[in-house]
Coordinates of C-alpha atoms in Angstrom, one line a residue:
X1 CA -6.4 -17.4 13.5
X2 CA -8.5 -18.6 11.1
X3 CA -9.5 -21.1 14.0
X4 CA -9.1 -19.2 17.2
X5 CA -9.9 -16.0 18.8
X6 CA -6.4 -15.0 19.5
X7 CA -5.1 -13.4 22.7
X8 CA -4.5 -9.2 22.0
X9 CA -1.1 -9.5 23.6
X10 CA -0.4 -12.1 20.4
X11 CA -2.2 -9.9 17.9
X12 CA -0.4 -6.2 18.8
X13 CA 3.2 -8.9 18.8
X14 CA 1.6 -10.3 15.1
X15 CA 1.6 -6.4 14.0
X16 CA 4.8 -5.6 15.7
X17 CA 6.2 -8.1 13.7
X18 CA 5.0 -6.8 10.3
X19 CA 5.6 -3.4 11.0
X20 CA 9.4 -4.4 11.4
X21 CA 9.1 -6.5 8.3
X22 CA 7.4 -3.3 6.6
X23 CA 9.9 -0.4 7.9
X24 CA 12.9 -2.4 8.8
X25 CA 14.8 -1.6 12.5
X26 CA 17.1 -3.4 15.1
X27 CA 15.9 -5.3 17.8
X28 CA 11.9 -4.2 18.7
X29 CA 12.3 -1.1 17.4
X30 CA 11.1 -0.1 13.5
X31 CA 12.9 2.7 12.2
X32 CA 10.9 6.4 12.0
X33 CA 8.3 6.4 9.6
X34 CA 5.4 9.0 9.2
X35 CA 2.9 6.5 7.7
X36 CA 0.1 5.5 10.3
X37 CA -0.8 1.4 10.5
X38 CA -3.9 2.1 9.9
X39 CA -3.4 3.5 6.6
X40 CA -1.0 0.3 5.8
X41 CA -3.5 -2.1 7.0
X42 CA -6.1 -0.5 4.0
X43 CA -5.9 -1.8 0.5
X44 CA -3.9 -0.8 -2.2
X45 CA -6.9 1.1 -4.2
X46 CA -7.5 2.7 -1.0
X47 CA -4.0 4.0 -0.3
X48 CA -2.8 1.6 1.7
X49 CA -0.2 -1.4 0.9
X50 CA -2.8 -4.7 1.7
X51 CA -1.9 -5.4 4.9
X52 CA -4.7 -6.7 8.3
X53 CA -4.9 -5.7 10.7
X54 CA -4.6 -8.3 13.8
X55 CA -7.5 -8.1 15.9
X56 CA -9.7 -7.1 13.3
X57 CA -8.2 -9.8 10.6
X58 CA -8.5 -12.3 13.4
X59 CA -12.4 -11.7 13.8
X60 CA -13.8 -11.3 10.3
X61 CA -12.1 -14.9 10.1
X62 CA -13.6 -16.4 12.4
X63 CA -16.4 -14.7 10.8
X64 CA -16.7 -17.9 7.9
X65 CA -18.5 -19.6 11.0
X66 CA -21.2 -17.0 11.3
X67 CA -21.7 -17.2 7.6
X68 CA -22.0 -21.0 7.7
X69 CA -24.3 -21.2 11.2
X70 CA -26.7 -18.3 9.5
X71 CA -26.5 -19.5 5.6
X72 CA -27.1 -23.0 7.3
X73 CA -25.1 -24.7 4.9
X74 CA -24.9 -28.3 4.4
X75 CA -22.7 -29.8 7.0
X76 CA -22.7 -31.6 10.0
X77 CA -21.4 -29.2 12.5
X78 CA -23.5 -26.3 11.4
X79 CA -26.9 -28.5 11.9
X80 CA -25.5 -29.8 15.5
X81 CA -25.5 -26.1 16.3
X82 CA -28.6 -25.2 14.8
X83 CA -30.2 -28.6 16.4
X84 CA -28.7 -27.6 20.1
X85 CA -28.0 -24.6 20.1
X86 CA -30.3 -22.5 18.1
X87 CA -33.1 -24.6 17.7
X88 CA -34.7 -22.7 14.8
X89 CA -33.6 -19.3 15.9
X90 CA -31.0 -17.1 14.0
X91 CA -27.7 -16.9 15.7
X92 CA -28.1 -12.6 16.1
X93 CA -31.8 -13.7 17.8
X94 CA -29.7 -16.3 20.5
X95 CA -29.9 -15.1 23.5
X96 CA -26.3 -16.8 25.4
X97 CA -26.3 -18.9 28.0
X98 CA -23.9 -18.9 31.3
X99 CA -23.1 -22.8 31.0
X100 CA -22.1 -22.3 26.8
X101 CA -18.8 -23.3 25.8
X102 CA -16.0 -21.1 25.6
X103 CA -15.7 -20.8 22.0
X104 CA -19.1 -20.6 21.6
X105 CA -19.1 -17.6 23.7
X106 CA -16.9 -15.6 21.9
X107 CA -18.6 -16.5 18.1
X108 CA -21.8 -15.0 19.6
X109 CA -19.8 -12.2 20.6
X110 CA -18.4 -11.7 17.2
X111 CA -21.4 -12.2 15.6
X112 CA -22.9 -8.8 17.8
X113 CA -20.4 -7.0 15.4
X114 CA -21.8 -8.7 12.5
X115 CA -25.8 -8.6 10.7
X116 CA -27.0 -11.2 7.7
X117 CA -27.1 -8.9 4.9
X118 CA -23.3 -7.2 5.9
X119 CA -22.2 -11.1 5.6
X120 CA -24.5 -11.1 1.8
X121 CA -22.8 -8.1 0.4
X122 CA -19.9 -10.0 1.2
X123 CA -20.3 -13.4 -0.4
X124 CA -20.0 -14.0 -4.3
X125 CA -21.6 -18.0 -5.5
X126 CA -22.5 -18.5 -1.9
X127 CA -18.8 -18.1 -0.2
X128 CA -17.6 -15.4 2.6
X129 CA -14.9 -13.8 0.9
X130 CA -13.1 -12.5 3.5
X131 CA -11.2 -9.2 1.6
X132 CA -14.7 -7.8 0.7
X133 CA -16.0 -8.2 3.9
X134 CA -12.8 -6.3 6.0
X135 CA -12.8 -3.4 3.2
X136 CA -16.3 -3.2 4.2
X137 CA -14.9 -2.5 7.9
X138 CA -12.9 0.1 6.6
X139 CA -13.4 3.7 6.7
X140 CA -11.3 4.3 3.9
X141 CA -12.6 4.8 -0.3
X142 CA -10.9 3.9 -3.6
X143 CA -8.5 6.5 -4.0
X144 CA -7.9 6.3 -8.4
X145 CA -4.2 7.8 -7.8
X146 CA -3.4 4.1 -6.5
X147 CA -4.0 2.7 -10.1
X148 CA -1.0 5.0 -11.6
X149 CA 1.4 4.4 -8.7
X150 CA 1.0 0.7 -7.8
X151 CA 1.8 0.5 -11.9
X152 CA 2.6 -3.3 -12.6
X153 CA 5.5 -2.4 -15.0
X154 CA 7.1 -0.2 -12.4
X155 CA 10.3 -1.1 -9.8
X156 CA 8.8 -2.4 -6.6
X157 CA 11.3 0.0 -4.6
X158 CA 10.5 2.7 -7.0
X159 CA 6.7 2.2 -6.7
X160 CA 7.3 1.7 -2.8
X161 CA 8.9 5.6 -2.6
X162 CA 6.1 6.7 -4.7
X163 CA 3.7 5.5 -2.7
X164 CA 4.8 7.8 -0.4
X165 CA 5.9 11.2 -1.9
X166 CA 2.3 10.9 -3.3
X167 CA 0.9 10.8 0.1
X168 CA 3.0 13.1 1.8
X169 CA 4.3 10.7 4.2
X170 CA 8.3 11.2 3.6
X171 CA 10.7 12.1 6.3
X172 CA 11.8 15.7 4.9
X173 CA 12.5 18.2 7.2
X174 CA 9.7 20.1 7.4
X175 CA 7.9 17.1 8.5
X176 CA 10.6 15.4 10.9
X177 CA 10.5 19.3 12.7
X178 CA 6.6 19.2 13.1
X179 CA 7.7 15.9 15.2
X180 CA 9.6 18.0 17.1
X181 CA 13.1 16.4 16.1
X182 CA 15.9 18.8 16.2
X183 CA 17.6 19.2 13.1
X184 CA 21.0 21.5 12.1
X185 CA 18.9 23.1 9.3
X186 CA 15.4 23.0 7.6
X187 CA 16.9 23.6 4.6
X188 CA 16.5 21.2 1.4
X189 CA 20.0 19.2 1.9
X190 CA 20.7 18.5 -1.6
X191 CA 20.7 22.9 -2.7
X192 CA 20.5 24.5 0.5
X193 CA 18.9 27.3 -1.0
X194 CA 15.2 26.8 0.8
X195 CA 13.3 24.9 3.2
X196 CA 13.0 21.2 2.1
X197 CA 9.6 19.9 1.5
X198 CA 7.9 17.8 -0.4
X199 CA 7.0 20.5 -3.3
X200 CA 10.4 21.6 -3.0
X201 CA 12.3 18.2 -3.2
X202 CA 10.9 16.7 -6.2
X203 CA 9.7 20.3 -8.4
X204 CA 11.3 23.5 -7.0
X205 CA 14.9 22.5 -6.7
X206 CA 17.5 23.4 -8.6
X207 CA 19.2 20.1 -8.9
X208 CA 15.4 18.1 -9.1
X209 CA 14.6 20.4 -12.2
X210 CA 17.4 19.6 -14.1
X211 CA 17.2 16.0 -13.4
X212 CA 13.6 15.7 -14.5
X213 CA 14.5 18.1 -17.0
X214 CA 17.4 15.8 -18.7
X215 CA 14.3 12.6 -18.1
X216 CA 12.2 14.9 -20.6
X217 CA 15.1 15.3 -23.3
X218 CA 15.3 11.6 -23.2
X219 CA 11.7 10.5 -23.0
X220 CA 11.1 13.3 -26.5
X221 CA 8.2 14.6 -25.4
X222 CA 6.6 12.3 -22.6
X223 CA 6.0 14.3 -19.3
X224 CA 4.8 14.8 -16.2
X225 CA 3.4 18.4 -14.5
X226 CA 6.1 20.6 -13.2
X227 CA 4.1 21.4 -9.7
X228 CA 2.8 18.9 -6.9
X229 CA -1.0 19.5 -6.7
X230 CA -1.3 19.6 -10.5
X231 CA 1.0 15.9 -10.7
X232 CA -1.4 14.4 -8.3
X233 CA -4.4 15.1 -10.8
X234 CA -2.5 14.3 -13.5
X235 CA -1.7 10.5 -11.8
X236 CA -5.3 10.1 -11.3
X237 CA -5.6 9.8 -15.0
X238 CA -6.4 5.9 -15.9
X239 CA -3.0 5.6 -18.0
X240 CA -3.3 2.0 -20.2
X241 CA -1.6 3.6 -23.5
X242 CA 1.6 1.9 -23.3
X243 CA 3.3 4.9 -23.6
X244 CA 2.2 6.2 -20.9
X245 CA 2.6 3.5 -18.5
X246 CA 6.2 3.8 -19.5
X247 CA 6.3 7.1 -18.4
X248 CA 4.9 6.1 -14.9
X249 CA 8.7 3.7 -14.7
X250 CA 10.2 6.9 -15.2
X251 CA 8.0 9.1 -12.8
X252 CA 8.5 6.4 -10.8
X253 CA 12.2 6.0 -10.7
X254 CA 12.8 9.9 -10.8
X255 CA 11.6 10.5 -7.3
X256 CA 12.7 7.0 -6.5
X257 CA 16.5 8.4 -6.9
X258 CA 15.9 12.2 -6.2
X259 CA 15.3 10.8 -2.9
X260 CA 17.8 8.3 -2.4
X261 CA 20.8 12.1 -3.7
X262 CA 18.7 13.4 -1.2
X263 CA 19.3 10.9 1.5
X264 CA 23.2 10.4 0.7
X265 CA 23.4 14.6 0.8
X266 CA 21.4 14.3 4.5
X267 CA 23.5 11.4 5.9
X268 CA 26.9 10.8 3.9
X269 CA 27.4 14.7 3.3
X270 CA 27.9 13.2 -0.8
X271 CA 25.5 14.0 -3.5
X272 CA 25.6 12.6 -6.5
X273 CA 25.8 14.8 -9.9
X274 CA 22.9 15.6 -11.8
X275 CA 24.4 13.6 -14.5
X276 CA 25.0 10.7 -12.8
X277 CA 20.7 10.5 -11.2
X278 CA 20.3 10.6 -14.8
X279 CA 21.6 7.7 -15.5
X280 CA 20.5 5.7 -13.1
X281 CA 17.2 6.7 -13.9
X282 CA 17.8 5.7 -17.6
X283 CA 19.4 2.6 -16.9
X284 CA 15.9 1.4 -14.8
X285 CA 14.1 2.9 -16.9
X286 CA 15.4 1.0 -20.3
X287 CA 16.0 -2.7 -17.9
X288 CA 12.3 -2.1 -17.5
X289 CA 11.9 -2.2 -20.6
X290 CA 13.8 -4.2 -21.7
X291 CA 12.4 -7.0 -18.8
X292 CA 9.2 -6.8 -20.6
X293 CA 10.1 -8.8 -24.1
X294 CA 10.5 -11.6 -22.0
X295 CA 6.8 -11.9 -20.6
X296 CA 4.7 -12.2 -23.6
X297 CA 4.2 -11.6 -27.5
X298 CA 1.9 -9.1 -26.9
X299 CA 4.1 -7.3 -24.6
X300 CA 7.3 -8.3 -26.5
X301 CA 5.7 -6.2 -29.4
X302 CA 4.7 -3.0 -27.6
X303 CA 8.5 -3.0 -25.7
X304 CA 9.8 -3.6 -29.3
X305 CA 7.7 -0.3 -30.7
X306 CA 9.3 1.6 -27.3
X307 CA 12.9 0.9 -28.0
X308 CA 12.4 1.9 -31.6
X309 CA 11.0 5.2 -30.2
X310 CA 13.9 5.3 -27.7
X311 CA 16.5 4.8 -30.3
X312 CA 19.4 5.5 -27.3
X313 CA 17.8 3.1 -25.0
X314 CA 20.9 0.7 -24.9

């Protein structure tokens, strides 16, 4: 992709394989999901997962040749192109001749979507930074909430489910119904009292409330808001304090295991008890804190403070 402009069919197949890798699936069909591929291809700071959209990424990889030509880098092939094709003009002013090579025609076509000022804004120390150029082509903007979602010390699986919960893209029964998928009931599969949606599942469900309250009692005062909108605002704050980051670890674990319990109730008709879910959350957070001791001395000292803060950590 960094040398040739691949056929569209090949690029679509690459994107398809990436979707299968992300969501899982059988054969050529990925599992049901609600998050669009365009969002997945945004950087994590913009609300995506950092995948690259095949056709766009292929063109931007080839833009490094446009940058080399326009900045007149000290390369033999650049000098040859400027001497034979451009003859002192900029590539954007070049008039394509019918007898030009296939590769040169493709480069000229790619250059039409670029400008010298755009390439300069995506460069650093004389080099074109392709990831920066890719972001300039995206319509999305950075989202402060994603710093908390992708907290570096949270468990990866937990962060992935938290990311979908924040975006309200988990396959809850209300969203499945909106996709015209027939369901025996729209009620929450855990409490079977009210219709299931993200706000109910993680904040209003009797089961979830009891789980979260048990976690709050264990964290000795560390907590998060008890409704979805305030929760999202709370996550937007910049949390550098170690205790706050541990709270994010506990939050991600709580969301993950509540969703895990919901799926067991939905697919296996066997829900876990509150004590079992709370125990899983505590074990996950404890293992994460104890694992931080192995990272560095500074991290170990803060983890030791946390173990003193939570005497029942073990």
